[in-house]
PDB file of C-alpha atoms in Angstrom:
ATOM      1  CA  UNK A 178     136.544  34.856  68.256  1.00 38.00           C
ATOM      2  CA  UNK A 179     136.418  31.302  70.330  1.00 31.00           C
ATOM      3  CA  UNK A 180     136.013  31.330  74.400  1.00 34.00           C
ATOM      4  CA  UNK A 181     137.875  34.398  75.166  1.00 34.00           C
ATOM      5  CA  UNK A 182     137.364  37.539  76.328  1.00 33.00           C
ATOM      6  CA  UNK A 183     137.363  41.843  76.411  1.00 32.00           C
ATOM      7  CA  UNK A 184     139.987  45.258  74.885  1.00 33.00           C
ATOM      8  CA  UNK A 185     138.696  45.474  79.364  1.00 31.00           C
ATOM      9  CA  UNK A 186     139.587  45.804  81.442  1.00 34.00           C
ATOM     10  CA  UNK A 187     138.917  45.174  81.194  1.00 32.00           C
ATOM     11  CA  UNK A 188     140.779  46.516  81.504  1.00 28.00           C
ATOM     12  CA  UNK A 189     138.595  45.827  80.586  1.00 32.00           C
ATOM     13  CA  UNK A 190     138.114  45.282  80.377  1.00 35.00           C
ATOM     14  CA  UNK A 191     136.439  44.958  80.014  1.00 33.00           C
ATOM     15  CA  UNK A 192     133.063  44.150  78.619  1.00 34.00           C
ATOM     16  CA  UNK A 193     130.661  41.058  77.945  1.00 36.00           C
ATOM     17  CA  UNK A 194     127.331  41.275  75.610  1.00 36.00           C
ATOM     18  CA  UNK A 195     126.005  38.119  73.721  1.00 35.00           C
ATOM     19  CA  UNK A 196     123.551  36.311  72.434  1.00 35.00           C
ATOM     20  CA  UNK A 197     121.861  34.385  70.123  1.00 37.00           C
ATOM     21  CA  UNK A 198     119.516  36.244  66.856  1.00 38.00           C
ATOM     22  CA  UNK A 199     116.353  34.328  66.333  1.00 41.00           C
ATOM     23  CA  UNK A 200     116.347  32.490  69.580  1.00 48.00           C
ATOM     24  CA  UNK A 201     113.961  33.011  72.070  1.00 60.00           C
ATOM     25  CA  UNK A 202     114.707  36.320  73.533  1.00 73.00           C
ATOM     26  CA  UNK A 203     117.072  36.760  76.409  1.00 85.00           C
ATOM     27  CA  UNK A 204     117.340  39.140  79.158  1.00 90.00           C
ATOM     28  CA  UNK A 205     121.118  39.321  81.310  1.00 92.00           C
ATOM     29  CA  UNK A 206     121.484  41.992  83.929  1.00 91.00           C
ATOM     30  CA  UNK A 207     122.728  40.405  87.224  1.00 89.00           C
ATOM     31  CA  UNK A 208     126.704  39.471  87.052  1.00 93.00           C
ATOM     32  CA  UNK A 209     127.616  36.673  89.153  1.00 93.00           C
ATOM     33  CA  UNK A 210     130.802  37.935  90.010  1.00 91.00           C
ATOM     34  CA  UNK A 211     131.912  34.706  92.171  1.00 92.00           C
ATOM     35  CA  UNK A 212     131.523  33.051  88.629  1.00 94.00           C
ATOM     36  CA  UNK A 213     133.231  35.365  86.652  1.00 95.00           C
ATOM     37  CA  UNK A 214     136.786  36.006  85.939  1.00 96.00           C
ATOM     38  CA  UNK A 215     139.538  38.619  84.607  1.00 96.00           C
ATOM     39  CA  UNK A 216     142.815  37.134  83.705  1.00 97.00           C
ATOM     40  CA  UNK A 217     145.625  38.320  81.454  1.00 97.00           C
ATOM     41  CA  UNK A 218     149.610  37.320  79.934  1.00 97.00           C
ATOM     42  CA  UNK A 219     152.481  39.342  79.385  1.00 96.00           C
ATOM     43  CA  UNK A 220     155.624  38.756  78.137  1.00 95.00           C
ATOM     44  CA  UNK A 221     158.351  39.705  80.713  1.00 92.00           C
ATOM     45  CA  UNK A 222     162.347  38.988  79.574  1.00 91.00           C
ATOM     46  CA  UNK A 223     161.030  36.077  77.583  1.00 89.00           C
ATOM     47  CA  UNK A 224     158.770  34.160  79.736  1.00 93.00           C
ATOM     48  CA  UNK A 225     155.128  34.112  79.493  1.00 95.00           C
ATOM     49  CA  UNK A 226     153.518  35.581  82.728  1.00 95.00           C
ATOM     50  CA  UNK A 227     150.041  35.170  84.162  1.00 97.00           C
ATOM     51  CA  UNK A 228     148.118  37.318  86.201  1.00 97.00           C
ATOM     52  CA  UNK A 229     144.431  37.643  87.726  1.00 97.00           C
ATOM     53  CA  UNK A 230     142.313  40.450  89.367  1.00 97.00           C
ATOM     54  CA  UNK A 231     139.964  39.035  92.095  1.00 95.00           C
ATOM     55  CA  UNK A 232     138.060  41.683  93.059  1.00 96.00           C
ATOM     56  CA  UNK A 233     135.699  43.353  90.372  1.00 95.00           C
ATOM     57  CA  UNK A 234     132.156  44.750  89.945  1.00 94.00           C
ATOM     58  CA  UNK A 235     130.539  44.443  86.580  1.00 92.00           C
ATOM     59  CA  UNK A 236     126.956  45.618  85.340  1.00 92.00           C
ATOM     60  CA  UNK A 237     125.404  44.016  82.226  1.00 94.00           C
ATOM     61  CA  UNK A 238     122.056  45.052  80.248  1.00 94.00           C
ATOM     62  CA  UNK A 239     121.798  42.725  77.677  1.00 93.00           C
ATOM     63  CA  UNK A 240     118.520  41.934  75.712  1.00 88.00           C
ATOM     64  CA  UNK A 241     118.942  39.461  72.514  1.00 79.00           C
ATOM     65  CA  UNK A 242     116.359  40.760  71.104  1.00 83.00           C
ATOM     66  CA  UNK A 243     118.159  44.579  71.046  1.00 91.00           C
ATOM     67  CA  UNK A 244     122.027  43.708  71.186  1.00 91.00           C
ATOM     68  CA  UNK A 245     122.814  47.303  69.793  1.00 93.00           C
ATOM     69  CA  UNK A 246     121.129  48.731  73.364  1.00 94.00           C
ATOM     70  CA  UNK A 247     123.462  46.887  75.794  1.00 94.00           C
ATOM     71  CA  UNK A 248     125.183  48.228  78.049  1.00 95.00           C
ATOM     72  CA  UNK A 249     128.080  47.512  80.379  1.00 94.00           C
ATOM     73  CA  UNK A 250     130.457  48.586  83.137  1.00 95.00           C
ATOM     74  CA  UNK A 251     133.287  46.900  84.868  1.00 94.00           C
ATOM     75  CA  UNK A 252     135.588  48.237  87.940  1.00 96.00           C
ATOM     76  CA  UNK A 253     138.439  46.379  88.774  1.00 96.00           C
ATOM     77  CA  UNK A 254     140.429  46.913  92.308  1.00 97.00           C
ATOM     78  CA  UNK A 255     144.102  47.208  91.004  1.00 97.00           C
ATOM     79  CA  UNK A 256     144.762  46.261  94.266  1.00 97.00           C
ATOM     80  CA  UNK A 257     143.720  42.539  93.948  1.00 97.00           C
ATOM     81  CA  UNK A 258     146.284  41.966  90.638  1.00 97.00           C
ATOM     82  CA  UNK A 259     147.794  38.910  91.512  1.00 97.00           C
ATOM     83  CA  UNK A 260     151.026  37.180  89.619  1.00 96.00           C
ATOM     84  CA  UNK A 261     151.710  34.479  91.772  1.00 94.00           C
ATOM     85  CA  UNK A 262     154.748  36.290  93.461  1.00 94.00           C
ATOM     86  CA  UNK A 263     154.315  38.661  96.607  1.00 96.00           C
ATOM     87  CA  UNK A 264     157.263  40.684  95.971  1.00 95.00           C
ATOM     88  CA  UNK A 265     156.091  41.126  92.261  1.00 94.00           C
ATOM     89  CA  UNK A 266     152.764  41.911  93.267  1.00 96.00           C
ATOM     90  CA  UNK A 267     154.146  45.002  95.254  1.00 97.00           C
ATOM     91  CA  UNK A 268     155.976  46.458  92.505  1.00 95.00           C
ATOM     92  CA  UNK A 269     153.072  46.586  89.905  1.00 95.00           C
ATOM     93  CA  UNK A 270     151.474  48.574  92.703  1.00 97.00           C
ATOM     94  CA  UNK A 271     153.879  50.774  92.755  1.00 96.00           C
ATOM     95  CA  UNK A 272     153.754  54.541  91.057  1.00 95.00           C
ATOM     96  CA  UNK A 273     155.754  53.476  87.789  1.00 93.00           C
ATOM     97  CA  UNK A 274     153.340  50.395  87.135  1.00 95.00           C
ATOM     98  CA  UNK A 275     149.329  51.008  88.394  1.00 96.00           C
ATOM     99  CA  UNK A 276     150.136  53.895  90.809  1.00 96.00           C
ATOM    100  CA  UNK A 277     146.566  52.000  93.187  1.00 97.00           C
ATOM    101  CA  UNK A 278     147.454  54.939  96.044  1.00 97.00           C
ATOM    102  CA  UNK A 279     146.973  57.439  93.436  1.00 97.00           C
ATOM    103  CA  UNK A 280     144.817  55.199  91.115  1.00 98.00           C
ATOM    104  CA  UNK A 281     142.819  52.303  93.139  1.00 98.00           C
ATOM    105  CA  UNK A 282     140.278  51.290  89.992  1.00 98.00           C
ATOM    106  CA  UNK A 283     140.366  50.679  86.354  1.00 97.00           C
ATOM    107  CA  UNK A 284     137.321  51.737  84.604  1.00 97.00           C
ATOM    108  CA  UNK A 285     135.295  50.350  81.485  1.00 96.00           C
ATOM    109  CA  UNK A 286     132.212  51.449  80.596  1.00 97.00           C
ATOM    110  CA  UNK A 287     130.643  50.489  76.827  1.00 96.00           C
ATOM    111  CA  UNK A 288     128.972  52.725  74.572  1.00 96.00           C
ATOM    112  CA  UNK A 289     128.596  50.873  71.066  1.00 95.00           C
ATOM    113  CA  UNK A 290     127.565  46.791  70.841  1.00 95.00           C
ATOM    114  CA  UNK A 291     127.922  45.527  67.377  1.00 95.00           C
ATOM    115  CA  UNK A 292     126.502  42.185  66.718  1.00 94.00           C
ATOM    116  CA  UNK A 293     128.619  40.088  64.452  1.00 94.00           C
ATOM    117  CA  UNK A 294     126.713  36.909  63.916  1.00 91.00           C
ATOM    118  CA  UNK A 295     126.857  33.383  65.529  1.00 90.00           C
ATOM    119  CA  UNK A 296     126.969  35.020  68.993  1.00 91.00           C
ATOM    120  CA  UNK A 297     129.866  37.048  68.775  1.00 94.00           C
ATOM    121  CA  UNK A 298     129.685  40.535  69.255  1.00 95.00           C
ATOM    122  CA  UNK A 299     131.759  43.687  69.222  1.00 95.00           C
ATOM    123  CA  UNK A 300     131.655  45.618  72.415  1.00 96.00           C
ATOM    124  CA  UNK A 301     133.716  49.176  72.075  1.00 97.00           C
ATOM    125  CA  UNK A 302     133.845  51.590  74.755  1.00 97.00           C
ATOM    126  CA  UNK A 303     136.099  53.803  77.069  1.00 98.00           C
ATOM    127  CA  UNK A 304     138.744  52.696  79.755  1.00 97.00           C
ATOM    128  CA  UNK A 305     139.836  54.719  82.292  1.00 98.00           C
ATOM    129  CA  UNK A 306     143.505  53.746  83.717  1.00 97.00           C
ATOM    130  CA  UNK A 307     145.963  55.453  85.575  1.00 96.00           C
ATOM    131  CA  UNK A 308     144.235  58.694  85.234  1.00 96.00           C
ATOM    132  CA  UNK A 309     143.865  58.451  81.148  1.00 97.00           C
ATOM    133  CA  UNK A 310     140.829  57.167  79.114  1.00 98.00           C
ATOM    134  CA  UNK A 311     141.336  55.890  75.866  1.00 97.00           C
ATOM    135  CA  UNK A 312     138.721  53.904  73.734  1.00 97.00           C
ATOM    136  CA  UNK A 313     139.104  50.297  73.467  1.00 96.00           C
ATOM    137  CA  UNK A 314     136.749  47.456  72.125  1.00 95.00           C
ATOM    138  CA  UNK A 315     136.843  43.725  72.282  1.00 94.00           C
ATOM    139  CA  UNK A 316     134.808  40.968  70.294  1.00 94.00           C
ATOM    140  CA  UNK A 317     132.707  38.886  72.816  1.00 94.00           C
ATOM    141  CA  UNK A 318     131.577  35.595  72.589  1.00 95.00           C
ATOM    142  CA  UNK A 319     128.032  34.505  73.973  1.00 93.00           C
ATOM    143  CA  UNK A 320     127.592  30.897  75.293  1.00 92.00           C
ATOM    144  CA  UNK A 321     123.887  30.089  76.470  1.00 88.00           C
ATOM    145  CA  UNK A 322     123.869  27.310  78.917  1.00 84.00           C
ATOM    146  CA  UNK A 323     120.771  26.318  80.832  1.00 83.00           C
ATOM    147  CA  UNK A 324     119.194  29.890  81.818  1.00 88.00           C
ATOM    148  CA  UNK A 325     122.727  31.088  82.055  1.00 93.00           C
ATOM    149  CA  UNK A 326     125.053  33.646  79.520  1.00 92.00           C
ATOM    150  CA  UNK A 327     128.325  33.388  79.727  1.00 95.00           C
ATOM    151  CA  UNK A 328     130.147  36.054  78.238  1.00 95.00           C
ATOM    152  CA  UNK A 329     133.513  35.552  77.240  1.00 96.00           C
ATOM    153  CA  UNK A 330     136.202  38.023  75.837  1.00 94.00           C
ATOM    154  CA  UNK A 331     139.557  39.451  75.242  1.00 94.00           C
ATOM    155  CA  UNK A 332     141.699  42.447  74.517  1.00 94.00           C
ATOM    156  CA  UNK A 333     145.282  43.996  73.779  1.00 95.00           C
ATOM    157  CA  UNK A 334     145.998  45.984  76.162  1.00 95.00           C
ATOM    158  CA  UNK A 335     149.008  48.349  75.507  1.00 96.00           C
ATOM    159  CA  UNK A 336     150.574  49.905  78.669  1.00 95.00           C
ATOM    160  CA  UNK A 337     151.972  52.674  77.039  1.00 95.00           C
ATOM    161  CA  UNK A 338     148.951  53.940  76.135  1.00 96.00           C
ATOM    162  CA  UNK A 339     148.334  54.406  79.864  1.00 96.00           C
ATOM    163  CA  UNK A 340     151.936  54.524  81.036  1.00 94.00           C
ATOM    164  CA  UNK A 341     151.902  51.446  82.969  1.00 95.00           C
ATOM    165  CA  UNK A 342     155.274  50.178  83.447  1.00 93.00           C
ATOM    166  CA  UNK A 343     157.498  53.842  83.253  1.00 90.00           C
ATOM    167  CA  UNK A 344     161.182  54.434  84.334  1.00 88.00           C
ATOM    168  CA  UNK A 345     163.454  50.945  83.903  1.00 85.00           C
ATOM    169  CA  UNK A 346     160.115  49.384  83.044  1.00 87.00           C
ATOM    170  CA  UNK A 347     159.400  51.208  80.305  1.00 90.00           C
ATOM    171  CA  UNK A 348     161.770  48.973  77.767  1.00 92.00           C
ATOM    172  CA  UNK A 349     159.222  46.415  75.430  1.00 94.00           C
ATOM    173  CA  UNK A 350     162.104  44.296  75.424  1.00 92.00           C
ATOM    174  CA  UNK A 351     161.940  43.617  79.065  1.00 92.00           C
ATOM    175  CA  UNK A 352     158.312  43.402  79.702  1.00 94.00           C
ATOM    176  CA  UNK A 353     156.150  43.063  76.596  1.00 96.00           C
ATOM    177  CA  UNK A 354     154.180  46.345  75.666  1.00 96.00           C
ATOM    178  CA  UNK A 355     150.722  43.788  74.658  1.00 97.00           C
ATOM    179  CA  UNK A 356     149.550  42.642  77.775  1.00 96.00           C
ATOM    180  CA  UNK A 357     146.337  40.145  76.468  1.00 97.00           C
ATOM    181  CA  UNK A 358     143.264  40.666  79.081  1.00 96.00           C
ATOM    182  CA  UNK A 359     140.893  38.193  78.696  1.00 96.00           C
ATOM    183  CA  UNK A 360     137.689  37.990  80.913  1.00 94.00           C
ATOM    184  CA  UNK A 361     134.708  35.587  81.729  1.00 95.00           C
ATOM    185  CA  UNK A 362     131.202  36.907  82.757  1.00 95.00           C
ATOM    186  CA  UNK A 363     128.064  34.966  84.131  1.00 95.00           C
ATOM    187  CA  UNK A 364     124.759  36.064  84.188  1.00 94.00           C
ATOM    188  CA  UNK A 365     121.312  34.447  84.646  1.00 91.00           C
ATOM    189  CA  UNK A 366     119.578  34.846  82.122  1.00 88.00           C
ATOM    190  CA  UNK A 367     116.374  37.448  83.683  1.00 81.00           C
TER     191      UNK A 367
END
C-alpha cells in the first residue's frame, strides 16, 4: 500500500513497523509524537467527513534487520477526536458513540509483523474500544528519510464491531459503518 496508514487505531490504530531488507540495519524506538498523526473519513448522509485525534502515545521496537520481532502500542485519548464542529465533537463523546466517561482510551497493541517486501509490512494485532477487543491488522508502509522512519498506515475500521454509533446512529445509511483510520508515525532512527 502507498503513504497511508494502520486497521489502528489505531484505532489503531493503530500500528507502524517498516523498513528496508538488505539495507544497512535500522533501529526505531522513540515516537515523535509532535510529528506524527492519526486521521480518519467517514461517510455521514452522503458527505465525506474528516476527523483527527491529537493526543496519542505510541511505542515502536523496530529493528530491520528482525521485522518479525517488532513491536508496537498506541493509546489514543478519545477525548481529543476532533471533526471540525464543537457541537459534533460532543456527541461522538457521548455514550451511544465513544462512551470517553466510561471509555477515555482506545487501545492497540501488535503481536504479529509480517514483512511484505519493498518496505511494506503487515502489522496485525488487538484493539481495545469501547470495552471490546477485537483483532485488527493494517499493511504499513516504511519511508527512510535522513536518520528518520516514517511509518505510514491505514485501516477499516467498522463501528459495529465495537458499537460505536448505537440508538438513531446505528443506521449505515446515515453514517457509514467503514470509518478509514489512517495514521503517520516518526521515529529516529536509534
Amino acid at each position: 500500500m502507498s503513504d497511508r496508514v494502520v486497521r489502528a487505531s489505531a484505532w489503531l490504530v493503530m500500528l507502524a513497523f517498516a523498513v528496508p531488507i538488505g539495507a544497512d540495519a535500522a533501529r526505531y524506538q522513540q515516537v515523535n509524537a509532535t510529528a506524527s498523526q492519526i486521521t480518519f473519513t467517514y461517510h455521514q448522509m452522503g458527505s465525506r467527513v474528516y476527523g483527527t485525534f491529537s493526543r496519542f502515545e505510541a511505542t515502536i521496537d523496530f529493528d530491520s534487520a528482525n521485522p518479525a520481532a517488532a513491536r508496537a502500542a498506541l493509546t489514543i485519548d478519545l477525548d481529543s477526536i476532533d471533526v471540525g464542529n464543537r457541537d459534533a465533537n460532543s456527541e461522538l463523546k457521548k455514550p451511544g458513540w465513544f462512551n470517553t466517561a466510561v471509555y477515555p482510551q482506545a487501545r492497540f497493541v501488535s503481536n504479529r509483523v509480517t514483512a511484505l517486501g519493498n518496505n511494506r509490512y503487515q502489522v496485525e494485532g488487538l484493539l481495545t474500544l469501547k470495552g471490546l477487543t477485537r483483532e485488527v491488522g493494517a499493511q504499513i508502509t516504511l519511508k527512510p528519510d535522513s536518520a528518520i522512519g516514517i511509518f505510514d498506515g491505514n485501516f477499516i475500521l467498522k463501528r459495529a464491531d465495537f458499537d460505536i454509533g448505537e440508538g438513531e446512529w446505528a443506521d449505515f445509511g446515515v453514517v457509514s459503518n467503514e470509518i478509514n483510520i489512517r495514521f503517520r508515525v516518526v521515529v529516529p532512527e536509534q
